[in-house]
Coordinates of C-alpha atoms in Angstrom, one line a residue:
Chain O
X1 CA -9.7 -38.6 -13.6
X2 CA -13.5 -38.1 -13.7
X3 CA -15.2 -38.3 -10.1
X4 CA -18.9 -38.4 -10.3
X5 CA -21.1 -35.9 -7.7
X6 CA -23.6 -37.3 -5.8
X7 CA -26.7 -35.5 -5.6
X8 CA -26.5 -34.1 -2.1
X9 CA -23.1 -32.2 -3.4
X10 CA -24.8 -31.1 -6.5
X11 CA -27.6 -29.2 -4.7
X12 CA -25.4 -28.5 -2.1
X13 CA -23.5 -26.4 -5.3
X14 CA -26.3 -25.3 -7.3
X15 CA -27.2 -23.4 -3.9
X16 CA -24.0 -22.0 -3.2
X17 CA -23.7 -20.9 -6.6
X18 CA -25.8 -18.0 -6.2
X19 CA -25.0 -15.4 -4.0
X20 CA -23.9 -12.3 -3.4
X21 CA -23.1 -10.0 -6.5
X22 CA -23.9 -13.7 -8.3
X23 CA -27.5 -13.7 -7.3
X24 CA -27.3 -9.7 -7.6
X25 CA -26.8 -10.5 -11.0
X26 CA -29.7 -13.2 -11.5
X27 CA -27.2 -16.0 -12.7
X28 CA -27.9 -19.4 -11.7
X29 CA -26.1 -23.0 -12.0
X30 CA -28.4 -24.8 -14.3
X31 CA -26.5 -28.1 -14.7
X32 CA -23.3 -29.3 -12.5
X33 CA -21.4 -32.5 -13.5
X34 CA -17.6 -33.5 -12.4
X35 CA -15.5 -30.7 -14.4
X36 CA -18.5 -28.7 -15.8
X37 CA -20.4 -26.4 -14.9
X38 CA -23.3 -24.1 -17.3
X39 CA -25.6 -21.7 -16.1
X40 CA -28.4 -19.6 -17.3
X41 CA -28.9 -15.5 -17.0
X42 CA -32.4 -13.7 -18.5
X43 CA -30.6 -10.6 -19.7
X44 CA -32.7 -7.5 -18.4
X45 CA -31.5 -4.4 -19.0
X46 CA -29.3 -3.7 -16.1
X47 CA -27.1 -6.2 -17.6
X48 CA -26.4 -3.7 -20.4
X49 CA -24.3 -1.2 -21.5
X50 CA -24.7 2.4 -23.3
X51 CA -25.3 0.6 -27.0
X52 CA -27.7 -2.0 -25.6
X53 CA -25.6 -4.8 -25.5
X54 CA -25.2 -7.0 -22.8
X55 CA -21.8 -5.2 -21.2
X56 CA -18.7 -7.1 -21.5
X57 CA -18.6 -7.0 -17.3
X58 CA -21.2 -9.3 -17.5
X59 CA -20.0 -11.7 -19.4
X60 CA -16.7 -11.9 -17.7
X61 CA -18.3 -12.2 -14.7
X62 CA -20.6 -15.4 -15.7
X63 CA -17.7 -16.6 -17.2
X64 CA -15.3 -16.6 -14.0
X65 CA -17.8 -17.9 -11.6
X66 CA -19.0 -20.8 -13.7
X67 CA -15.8 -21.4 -14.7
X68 CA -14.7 -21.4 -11.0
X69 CA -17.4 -23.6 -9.8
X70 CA -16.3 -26.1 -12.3
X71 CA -13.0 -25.7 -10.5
X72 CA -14.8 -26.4 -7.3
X73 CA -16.3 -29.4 -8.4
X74 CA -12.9 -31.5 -8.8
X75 CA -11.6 -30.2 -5.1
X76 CA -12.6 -31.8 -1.8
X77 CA -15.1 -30.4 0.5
X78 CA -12.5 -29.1 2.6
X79 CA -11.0 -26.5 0.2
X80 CA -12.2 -23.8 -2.0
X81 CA -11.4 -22.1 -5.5
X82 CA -10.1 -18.4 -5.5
X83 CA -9.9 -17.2 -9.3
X84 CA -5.5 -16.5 -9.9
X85 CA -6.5 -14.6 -13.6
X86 CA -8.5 -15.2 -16.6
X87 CA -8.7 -14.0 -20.1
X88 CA -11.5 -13.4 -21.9
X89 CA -12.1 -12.5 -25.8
X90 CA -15.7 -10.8 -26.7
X91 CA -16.3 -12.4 -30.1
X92 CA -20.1 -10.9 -30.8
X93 CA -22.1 -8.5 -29.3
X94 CA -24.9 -9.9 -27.2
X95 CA -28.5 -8.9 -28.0
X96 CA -30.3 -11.8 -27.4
X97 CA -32.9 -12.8 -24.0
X98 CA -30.7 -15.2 -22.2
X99 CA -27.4 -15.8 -21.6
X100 CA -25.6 -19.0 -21.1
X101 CA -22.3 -20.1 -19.8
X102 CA -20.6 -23.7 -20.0
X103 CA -17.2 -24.1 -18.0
X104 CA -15.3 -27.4 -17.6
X105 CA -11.7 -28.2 -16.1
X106 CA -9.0 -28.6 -18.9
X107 CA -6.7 -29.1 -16.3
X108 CA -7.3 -30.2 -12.2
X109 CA -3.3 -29.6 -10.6
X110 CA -2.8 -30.4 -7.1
X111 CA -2.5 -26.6 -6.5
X112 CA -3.9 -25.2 -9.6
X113 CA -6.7 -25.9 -12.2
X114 CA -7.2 -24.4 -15.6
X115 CA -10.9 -24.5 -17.3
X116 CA -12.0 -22.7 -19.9
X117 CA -15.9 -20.9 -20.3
X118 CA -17.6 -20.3 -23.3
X119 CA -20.8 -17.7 -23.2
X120 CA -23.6 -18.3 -25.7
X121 CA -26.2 -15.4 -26.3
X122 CA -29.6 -17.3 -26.8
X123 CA -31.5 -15.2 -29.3
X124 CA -35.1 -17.1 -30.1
X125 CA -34.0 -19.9 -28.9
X126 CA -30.5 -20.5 -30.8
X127 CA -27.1 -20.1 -28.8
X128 CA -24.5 -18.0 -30.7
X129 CA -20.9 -18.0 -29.0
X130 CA -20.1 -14.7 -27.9
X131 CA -17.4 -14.7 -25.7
X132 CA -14.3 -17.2 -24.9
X133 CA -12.4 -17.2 -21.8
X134 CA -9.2 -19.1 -20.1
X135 CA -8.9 -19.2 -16.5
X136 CA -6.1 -20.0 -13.7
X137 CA -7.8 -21.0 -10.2
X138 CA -6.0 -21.9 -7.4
X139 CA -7.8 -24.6 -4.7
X140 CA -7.2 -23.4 -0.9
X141 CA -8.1 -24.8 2.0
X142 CA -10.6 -23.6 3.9
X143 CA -10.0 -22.5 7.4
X144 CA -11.8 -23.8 9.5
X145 CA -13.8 -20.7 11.9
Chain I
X1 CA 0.3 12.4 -28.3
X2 CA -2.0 13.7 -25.6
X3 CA -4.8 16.4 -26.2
X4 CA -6.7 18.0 -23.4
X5 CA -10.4 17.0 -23.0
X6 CA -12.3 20.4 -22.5
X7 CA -15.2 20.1 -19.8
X8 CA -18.6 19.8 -21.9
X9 CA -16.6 16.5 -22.7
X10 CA -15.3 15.5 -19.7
X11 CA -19.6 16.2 -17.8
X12 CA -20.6 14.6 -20.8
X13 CA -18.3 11.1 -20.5
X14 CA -18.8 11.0 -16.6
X15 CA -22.5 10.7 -17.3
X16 CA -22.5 8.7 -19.8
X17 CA -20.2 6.4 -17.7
X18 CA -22.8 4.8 -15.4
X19 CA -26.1 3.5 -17.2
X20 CA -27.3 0.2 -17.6
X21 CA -25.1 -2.9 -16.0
X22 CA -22.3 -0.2 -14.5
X23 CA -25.1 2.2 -12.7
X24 CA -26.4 -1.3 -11.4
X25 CA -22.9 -2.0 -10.0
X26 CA -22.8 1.8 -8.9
X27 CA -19.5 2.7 -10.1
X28 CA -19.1 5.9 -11.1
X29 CA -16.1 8.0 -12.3
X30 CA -14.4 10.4 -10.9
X31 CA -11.1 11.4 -13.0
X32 CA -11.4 11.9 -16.6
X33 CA -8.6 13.4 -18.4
X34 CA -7.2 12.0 -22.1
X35 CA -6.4 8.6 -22.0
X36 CA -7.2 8.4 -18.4
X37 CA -10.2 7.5 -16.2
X38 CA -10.3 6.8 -12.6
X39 CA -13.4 4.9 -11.3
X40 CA -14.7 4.2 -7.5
X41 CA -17.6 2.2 -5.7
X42 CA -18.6 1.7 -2.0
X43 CA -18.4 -1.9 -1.5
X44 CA -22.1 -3.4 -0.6
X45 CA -22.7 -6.9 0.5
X46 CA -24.3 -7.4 -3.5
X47 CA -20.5 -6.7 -4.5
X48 CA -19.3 -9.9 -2.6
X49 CA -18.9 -13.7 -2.9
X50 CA -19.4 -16.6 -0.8
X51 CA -16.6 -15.8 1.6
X52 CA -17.0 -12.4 1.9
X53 CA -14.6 -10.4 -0.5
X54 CA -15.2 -8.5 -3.3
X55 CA -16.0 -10.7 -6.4
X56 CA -13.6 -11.6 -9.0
X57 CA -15.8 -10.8 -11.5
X58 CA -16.9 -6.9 -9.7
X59 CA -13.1 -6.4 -10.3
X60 CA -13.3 -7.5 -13.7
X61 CA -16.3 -5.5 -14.8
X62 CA -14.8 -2.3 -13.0
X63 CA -11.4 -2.7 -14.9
X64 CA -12.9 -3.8 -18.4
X65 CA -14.9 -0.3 -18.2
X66 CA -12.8 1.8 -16.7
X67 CA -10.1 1.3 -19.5
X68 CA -13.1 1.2 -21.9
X69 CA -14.1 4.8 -20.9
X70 CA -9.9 5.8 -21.2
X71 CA -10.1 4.6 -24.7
X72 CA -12.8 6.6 -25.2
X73 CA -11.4 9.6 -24.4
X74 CA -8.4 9.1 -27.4
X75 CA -11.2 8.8 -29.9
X76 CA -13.2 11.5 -31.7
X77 CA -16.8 12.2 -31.2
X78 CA -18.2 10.0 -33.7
X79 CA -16.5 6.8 -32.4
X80 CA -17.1 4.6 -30.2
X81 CA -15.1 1.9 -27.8
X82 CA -16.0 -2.0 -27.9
X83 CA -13.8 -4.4 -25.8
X84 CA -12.0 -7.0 -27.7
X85 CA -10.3 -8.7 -24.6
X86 CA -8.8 -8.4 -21.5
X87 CA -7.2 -10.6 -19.2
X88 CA -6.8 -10.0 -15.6
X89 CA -4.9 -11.1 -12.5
X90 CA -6.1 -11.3 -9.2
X91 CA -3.2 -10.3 -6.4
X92 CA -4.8 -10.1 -3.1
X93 CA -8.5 -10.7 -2.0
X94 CA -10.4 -7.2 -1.5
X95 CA -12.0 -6.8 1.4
X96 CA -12.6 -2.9 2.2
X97 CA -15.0 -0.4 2.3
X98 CA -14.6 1.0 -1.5
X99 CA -12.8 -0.1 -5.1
X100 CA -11.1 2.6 -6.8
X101 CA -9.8 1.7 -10.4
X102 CA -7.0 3.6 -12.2
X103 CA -7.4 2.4 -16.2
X104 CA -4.7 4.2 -18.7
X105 CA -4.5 4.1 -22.2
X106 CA -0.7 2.6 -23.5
X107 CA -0.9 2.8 -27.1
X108 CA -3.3 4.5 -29.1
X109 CA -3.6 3.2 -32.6
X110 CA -6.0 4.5 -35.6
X111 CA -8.1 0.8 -34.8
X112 CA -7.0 -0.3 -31.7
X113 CA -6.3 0.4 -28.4
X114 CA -4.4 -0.8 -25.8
X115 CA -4.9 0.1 -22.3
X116 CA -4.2 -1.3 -18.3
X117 CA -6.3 -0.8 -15.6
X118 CA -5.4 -1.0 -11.8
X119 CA -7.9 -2.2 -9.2
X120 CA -7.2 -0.5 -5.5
X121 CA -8.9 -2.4 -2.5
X122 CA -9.2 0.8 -0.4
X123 CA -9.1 0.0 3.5
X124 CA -9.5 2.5 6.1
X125 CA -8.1 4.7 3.3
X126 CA -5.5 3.0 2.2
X127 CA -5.6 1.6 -1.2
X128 CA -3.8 -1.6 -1.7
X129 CA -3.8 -2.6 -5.3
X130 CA -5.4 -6.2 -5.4
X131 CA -6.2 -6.4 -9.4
X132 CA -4.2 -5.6 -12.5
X133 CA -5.7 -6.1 -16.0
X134 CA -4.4 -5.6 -19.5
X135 CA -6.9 -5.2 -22.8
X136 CA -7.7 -4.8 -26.4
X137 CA -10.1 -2.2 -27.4
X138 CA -11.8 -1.3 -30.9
X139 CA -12.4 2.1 -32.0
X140 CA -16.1 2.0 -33.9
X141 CA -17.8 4.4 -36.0
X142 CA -21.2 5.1 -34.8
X143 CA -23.3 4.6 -36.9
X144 CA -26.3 7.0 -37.6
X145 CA -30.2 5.5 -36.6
Chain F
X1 CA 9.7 -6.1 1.0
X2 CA 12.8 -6.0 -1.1
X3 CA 15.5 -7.5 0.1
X4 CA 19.0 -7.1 -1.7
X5 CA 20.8 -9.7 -4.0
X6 CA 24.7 -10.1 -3.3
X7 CA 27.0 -9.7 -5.7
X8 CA 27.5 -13.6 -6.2
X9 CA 23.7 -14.1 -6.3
X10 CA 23.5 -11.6 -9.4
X11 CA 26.3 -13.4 -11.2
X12 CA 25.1 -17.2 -10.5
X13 CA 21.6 -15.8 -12.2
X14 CA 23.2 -14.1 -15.5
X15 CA 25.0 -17.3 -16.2
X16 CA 21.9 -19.4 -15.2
X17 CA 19.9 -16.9 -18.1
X18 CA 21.3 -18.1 -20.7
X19 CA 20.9 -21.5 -21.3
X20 CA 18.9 -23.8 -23.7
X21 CA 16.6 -21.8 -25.9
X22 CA 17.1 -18.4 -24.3
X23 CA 21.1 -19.1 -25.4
X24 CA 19.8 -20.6 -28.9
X25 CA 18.1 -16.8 -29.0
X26 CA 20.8 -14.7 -27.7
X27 CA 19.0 -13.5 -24.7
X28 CA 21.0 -11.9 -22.4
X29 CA 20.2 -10.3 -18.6
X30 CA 22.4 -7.0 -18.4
X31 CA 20.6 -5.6 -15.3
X32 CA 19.5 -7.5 -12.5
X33 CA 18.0 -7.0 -8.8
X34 CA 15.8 -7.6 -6.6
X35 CA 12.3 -8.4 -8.0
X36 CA 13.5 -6.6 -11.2
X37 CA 15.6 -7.5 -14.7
X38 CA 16.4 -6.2 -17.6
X39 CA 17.6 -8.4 -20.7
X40 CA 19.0 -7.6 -24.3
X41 CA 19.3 -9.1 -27.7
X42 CA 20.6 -7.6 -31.3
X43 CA 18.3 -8.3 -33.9
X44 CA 19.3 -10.9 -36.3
X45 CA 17.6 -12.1 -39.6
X46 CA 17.0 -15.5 -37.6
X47 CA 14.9 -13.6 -35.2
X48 CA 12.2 -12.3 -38.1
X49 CA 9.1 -13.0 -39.6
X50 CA 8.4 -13.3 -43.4
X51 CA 7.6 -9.5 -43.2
X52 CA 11.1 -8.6 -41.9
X53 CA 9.7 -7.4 -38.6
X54 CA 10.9 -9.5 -35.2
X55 CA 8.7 -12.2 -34.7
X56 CA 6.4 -12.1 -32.0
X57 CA 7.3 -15.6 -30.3
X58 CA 10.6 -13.7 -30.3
X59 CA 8.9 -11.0 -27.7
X60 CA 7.0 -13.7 -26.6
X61 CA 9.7 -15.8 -25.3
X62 CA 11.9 -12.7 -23.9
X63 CA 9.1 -11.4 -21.8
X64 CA 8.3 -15.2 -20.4
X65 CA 12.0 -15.9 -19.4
X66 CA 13.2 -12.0 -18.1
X67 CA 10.2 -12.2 -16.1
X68 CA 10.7 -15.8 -15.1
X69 CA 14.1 -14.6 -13.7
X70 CA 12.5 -11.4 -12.3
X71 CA 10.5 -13.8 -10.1
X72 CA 13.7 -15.7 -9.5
X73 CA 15.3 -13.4 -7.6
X74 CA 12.5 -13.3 -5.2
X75 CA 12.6 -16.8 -3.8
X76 CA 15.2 -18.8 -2.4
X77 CA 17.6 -20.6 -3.2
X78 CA 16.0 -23.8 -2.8
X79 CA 13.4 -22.7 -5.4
X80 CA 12.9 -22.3 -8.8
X81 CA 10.4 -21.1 -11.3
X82 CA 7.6 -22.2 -13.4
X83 CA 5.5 -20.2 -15.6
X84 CA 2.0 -20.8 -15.2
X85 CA 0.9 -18.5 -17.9
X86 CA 1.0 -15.1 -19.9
X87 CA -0.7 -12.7 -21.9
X88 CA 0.9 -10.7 -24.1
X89 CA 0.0 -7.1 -26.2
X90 CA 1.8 -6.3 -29.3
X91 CA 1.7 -2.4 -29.6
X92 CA 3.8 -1.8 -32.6
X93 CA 6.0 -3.7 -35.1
X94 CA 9.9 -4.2 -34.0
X95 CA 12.1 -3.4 -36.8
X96 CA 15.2 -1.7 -34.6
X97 CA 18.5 -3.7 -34.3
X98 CA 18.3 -4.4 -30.7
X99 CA 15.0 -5.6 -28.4
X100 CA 15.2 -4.8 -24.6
X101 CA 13.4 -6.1 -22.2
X102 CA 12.4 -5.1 -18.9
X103 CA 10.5 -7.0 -16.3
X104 CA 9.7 -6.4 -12.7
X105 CA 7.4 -8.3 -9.9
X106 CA 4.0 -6.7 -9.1
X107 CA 3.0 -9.5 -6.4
X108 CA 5.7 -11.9 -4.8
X109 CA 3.1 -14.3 -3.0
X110 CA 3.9 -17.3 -0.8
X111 CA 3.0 -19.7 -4.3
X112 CA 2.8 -17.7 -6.8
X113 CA 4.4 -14.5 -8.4
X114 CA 3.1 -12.1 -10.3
X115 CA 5.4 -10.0 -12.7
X116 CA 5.1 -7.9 -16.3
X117 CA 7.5 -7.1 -19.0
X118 CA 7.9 -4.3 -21.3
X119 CA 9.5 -5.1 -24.6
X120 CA 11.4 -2.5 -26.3
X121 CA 12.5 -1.6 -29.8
X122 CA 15.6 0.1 -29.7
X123 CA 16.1 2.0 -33.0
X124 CA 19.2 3.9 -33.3
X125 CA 19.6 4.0 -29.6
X126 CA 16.3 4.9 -29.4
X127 CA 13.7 2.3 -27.1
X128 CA 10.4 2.4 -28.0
X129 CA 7.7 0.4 -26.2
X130 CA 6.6 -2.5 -28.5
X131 CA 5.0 -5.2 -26.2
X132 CA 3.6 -5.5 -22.7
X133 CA 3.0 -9.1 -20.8
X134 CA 1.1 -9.7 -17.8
X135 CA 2.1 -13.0 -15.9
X136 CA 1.8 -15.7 -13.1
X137 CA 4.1 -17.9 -12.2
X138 CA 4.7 -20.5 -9.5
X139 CA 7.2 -20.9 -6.9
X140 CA 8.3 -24.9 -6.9
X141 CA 11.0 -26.4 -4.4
X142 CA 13.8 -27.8 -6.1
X143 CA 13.7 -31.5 -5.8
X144 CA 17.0 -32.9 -4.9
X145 CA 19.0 -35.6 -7.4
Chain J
X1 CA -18.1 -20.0 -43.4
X2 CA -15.7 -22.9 -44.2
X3 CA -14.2 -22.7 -47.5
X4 CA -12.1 -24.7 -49.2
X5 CA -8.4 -24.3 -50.0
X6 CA -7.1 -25.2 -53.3
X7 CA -3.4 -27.3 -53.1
X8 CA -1.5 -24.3 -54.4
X9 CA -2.2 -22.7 -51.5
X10 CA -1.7 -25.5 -49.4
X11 CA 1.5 -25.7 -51.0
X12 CA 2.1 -22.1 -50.8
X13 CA 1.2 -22.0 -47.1
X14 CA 3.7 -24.5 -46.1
X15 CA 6.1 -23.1 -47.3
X16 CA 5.8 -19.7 -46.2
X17 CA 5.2 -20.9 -43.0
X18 CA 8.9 -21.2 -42.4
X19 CA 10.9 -18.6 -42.9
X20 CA 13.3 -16.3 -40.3
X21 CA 12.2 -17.0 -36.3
X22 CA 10.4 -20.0 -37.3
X23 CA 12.4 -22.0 -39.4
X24 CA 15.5 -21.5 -36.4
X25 CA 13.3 -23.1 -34.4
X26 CA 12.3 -25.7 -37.2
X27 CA 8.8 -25.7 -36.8
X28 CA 6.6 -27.1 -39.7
X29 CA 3.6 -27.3 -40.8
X30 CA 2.2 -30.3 -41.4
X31 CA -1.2 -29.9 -42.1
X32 CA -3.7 -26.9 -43.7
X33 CA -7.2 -26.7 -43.8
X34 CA -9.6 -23.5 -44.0
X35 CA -9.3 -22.4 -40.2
X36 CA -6.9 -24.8 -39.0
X37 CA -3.2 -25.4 -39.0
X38 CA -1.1 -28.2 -37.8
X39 CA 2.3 -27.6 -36.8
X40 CA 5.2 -30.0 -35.8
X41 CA 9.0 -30.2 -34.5
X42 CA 11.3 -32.4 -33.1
X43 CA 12.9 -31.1 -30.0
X44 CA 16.5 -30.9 -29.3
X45 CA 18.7 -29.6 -26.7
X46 CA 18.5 -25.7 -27.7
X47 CA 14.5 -26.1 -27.3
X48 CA 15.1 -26.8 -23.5
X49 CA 15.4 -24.7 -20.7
X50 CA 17.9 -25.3 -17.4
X51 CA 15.4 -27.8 -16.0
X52 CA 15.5 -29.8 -19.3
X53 CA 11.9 -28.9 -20.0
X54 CA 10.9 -27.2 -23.3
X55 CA 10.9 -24.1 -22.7
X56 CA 7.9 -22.0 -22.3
X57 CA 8.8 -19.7 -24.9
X58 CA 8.8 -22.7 -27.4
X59 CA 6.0 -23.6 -27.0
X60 CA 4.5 -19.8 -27.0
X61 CA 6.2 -19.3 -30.4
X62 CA 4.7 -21.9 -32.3
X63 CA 1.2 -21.5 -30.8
X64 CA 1.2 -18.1 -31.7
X65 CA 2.7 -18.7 -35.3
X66 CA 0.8 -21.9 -35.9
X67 CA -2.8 -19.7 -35.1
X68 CA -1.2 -17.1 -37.4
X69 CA -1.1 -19.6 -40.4
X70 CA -4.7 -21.0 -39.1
X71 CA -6.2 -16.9 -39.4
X72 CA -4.2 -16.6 -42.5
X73 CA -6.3 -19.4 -44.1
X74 CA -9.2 -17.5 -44.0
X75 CA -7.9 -13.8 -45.5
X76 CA -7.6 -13.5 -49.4
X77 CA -4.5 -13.2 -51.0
X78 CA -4.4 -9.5 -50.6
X79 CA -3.9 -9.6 -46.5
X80 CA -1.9 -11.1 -44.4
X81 CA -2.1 -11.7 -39.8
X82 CA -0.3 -9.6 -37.8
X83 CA -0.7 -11.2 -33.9
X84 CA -2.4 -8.2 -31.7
X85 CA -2.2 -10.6 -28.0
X86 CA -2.3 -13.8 -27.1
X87 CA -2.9 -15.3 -23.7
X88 CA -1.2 -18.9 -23.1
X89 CA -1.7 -21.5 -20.0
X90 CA 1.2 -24.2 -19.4
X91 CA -0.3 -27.3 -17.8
X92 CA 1.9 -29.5 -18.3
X93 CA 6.2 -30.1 -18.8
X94 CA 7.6 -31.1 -21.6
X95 CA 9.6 -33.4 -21.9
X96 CA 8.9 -35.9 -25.2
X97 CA 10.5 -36.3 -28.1
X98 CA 8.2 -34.0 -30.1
X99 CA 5.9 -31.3 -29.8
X100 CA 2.9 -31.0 -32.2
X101 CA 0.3 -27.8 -32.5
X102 CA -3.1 -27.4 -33.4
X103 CA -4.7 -24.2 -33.8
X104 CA -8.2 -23.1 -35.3
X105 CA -10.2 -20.4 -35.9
X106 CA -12.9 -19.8 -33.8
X107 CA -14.2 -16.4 -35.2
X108 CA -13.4 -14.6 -38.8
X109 CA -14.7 -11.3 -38.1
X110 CA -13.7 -8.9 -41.4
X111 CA -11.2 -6.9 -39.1
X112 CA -10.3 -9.1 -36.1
X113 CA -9.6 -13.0 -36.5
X114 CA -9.7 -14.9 -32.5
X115 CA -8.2 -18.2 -32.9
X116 CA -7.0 -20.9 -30.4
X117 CA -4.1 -23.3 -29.7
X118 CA -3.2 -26.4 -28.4
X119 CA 0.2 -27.8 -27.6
X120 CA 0.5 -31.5 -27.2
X121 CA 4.1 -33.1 -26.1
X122 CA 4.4 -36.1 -27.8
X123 CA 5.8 -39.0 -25.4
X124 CA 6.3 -42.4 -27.1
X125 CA 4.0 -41.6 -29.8
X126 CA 1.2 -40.3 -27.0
X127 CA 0.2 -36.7 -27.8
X128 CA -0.2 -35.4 -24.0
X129 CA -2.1 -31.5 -23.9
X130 CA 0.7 -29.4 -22.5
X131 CA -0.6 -25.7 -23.4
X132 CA -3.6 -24.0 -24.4
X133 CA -3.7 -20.9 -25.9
X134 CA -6.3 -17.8 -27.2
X135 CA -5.4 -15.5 -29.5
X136 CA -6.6 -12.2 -31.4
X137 CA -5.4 -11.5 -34.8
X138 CA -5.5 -8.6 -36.8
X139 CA -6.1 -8.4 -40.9
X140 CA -4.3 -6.2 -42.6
X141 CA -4.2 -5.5 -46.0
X142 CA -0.4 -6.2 -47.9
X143 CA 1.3 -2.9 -49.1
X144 CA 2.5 -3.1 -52.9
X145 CA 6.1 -2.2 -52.5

């Protein structure tokens, strides 16, 4: 079932990736294949929370837009992914510099995809898995203006 | 099962709410009682995604501390709240002027907590709920620097 | 947005419950309206776990299919229902005699449905809150034989 | 973090593995390792639902018991799993001759155990990935009666 991207679409994504509360919050696509998606945060401390952690908000939040632009990587240009739900479990506090998501599709419907994320906290150097989530996207078609 | 928070406590948790990640966001809260905290934000163009409504993930943040800051009301001074989970649906695209989140604790237990938070889309007043979540808290003991 | 089921309606879907598995369990739908239904078991040994308490695939499964038929009611008659997937919070053990479930639909959209379920304990006619799901499910038209 | 298992507890595993809920439904396990579990059964009529799928519940039942048995690997004799939520995603009907189960570990923490799940409907010998679950566990130390 695994399309490859051509480049154009890939920088075409890796551009798209990042806006709005997404670039607000500094995270950016880093790699984008068929089905996958990972991407790359330097945590800074307004991605924290009282205890100096990196807040679970932010986690969930890299998680469902990588996850989702995994989704969007198996759907034709003319539709989009909106996020139905997701589940996430926090499995160790996050201290480290970066974080760093990988997504990929378990699961491209005609009318629904399921992908999973995992988020790594990158402390010197060495991802530790910190959080785990499972996501239901739907793909819609974009209407056209 | 419900004690009344007196108001040192209830100042105290409203300020300790927003720092880090959740200032940056700039929800604040604005109901405390025991077991329940109600949260809101004016929507800002850094709160959005690519087509315009609020981000999945800006609902998922909201809700995840919200119902963070509920649990910590059922717990004593010298404990603290971590998420373990949550899981969230998405029911209608938000697209108004301000988010208010309504996040209840459901079952209390001596190491766990159960809680549900409510996300309202609030349009020319009206508040349509557009997210429901559901999660797993764990009641820490701080420990002493 | 609710509409009324007739009397017929009601009766084709508490005969339509109880098939399969759900029969294999004893599940039955007592109550049932629009959006909204209420099921009931007795507690047998074959519904345990090896701690004597009700197995949580029990809860599990009763949640899934009361809510599936909640959703039911809410489409035609040309459609059926398919879960898409569920989360589910155990809040205590179940040790009563009886488990009663209620589910209700929080979002009836065009695809999907979104419902939860309350699980209850009944001991000595008394219900006490033992699970909570949270779940999507998908409209599909009935293909014809 | 992987230990090893010696075969009485392999043995022992197995066989408490079936009991009440679980051996109704006739699931086994069929293998145990540190962290993981492999579960199978052999579907019959009272595992389907009125579409002549497996029903959902089925196949939420043994991914939750089969990650049980997986967390229960990794707690001393003293303890035993009690489920706290689990969050499932159908992709897939069923309809094969056999469902298999795998389910592992991904994080032993000393209180909470998250594990995962994989449902696989076996079709002419072809395992096919039907349902994926996450789970959280809880550890909990036996009371001597």
């Amino acid at each position: 079932m695994a399309d490859r991207l051509d480049q154009e679409r890939v920088e075409f994504l890796k551009k798209d990736f990042a806006q709005g509360f997404i670039e607000y919050c500094g995270f950016e696509a880093v790699e984008i294949e068929w089905g996958k998606v990972e991407s790359s945060v330097q945590v800074a401390p307004h991605h924290r929370q009282q205890d100096g952690f990196v807040h679970a908000g932010v986690m969930a939040a890299m998680a469902d837009h990588t996850a989702g632009y995994a989704g969007f990587t198996t759907v034709g240009d003319g539709r989009r992914i909106l996020t139905v739900e997701f589940k996430i479990n926090f499995l160790r506090p996050a201290f480290g510099e970066w974080l760093r998501c990988k997504a990929r599709v378990i699961r491209n419907g005609s009318k629904l995809v399921v992908a999973e994320a995992d988020v790594y906290d990158v402390r010197e150097q060495c991802p530790v898995l910190c959080a785990k989530a499972l996501m239901t996207q739907m793909a819609v078609v974009i209407s056209k203006g």
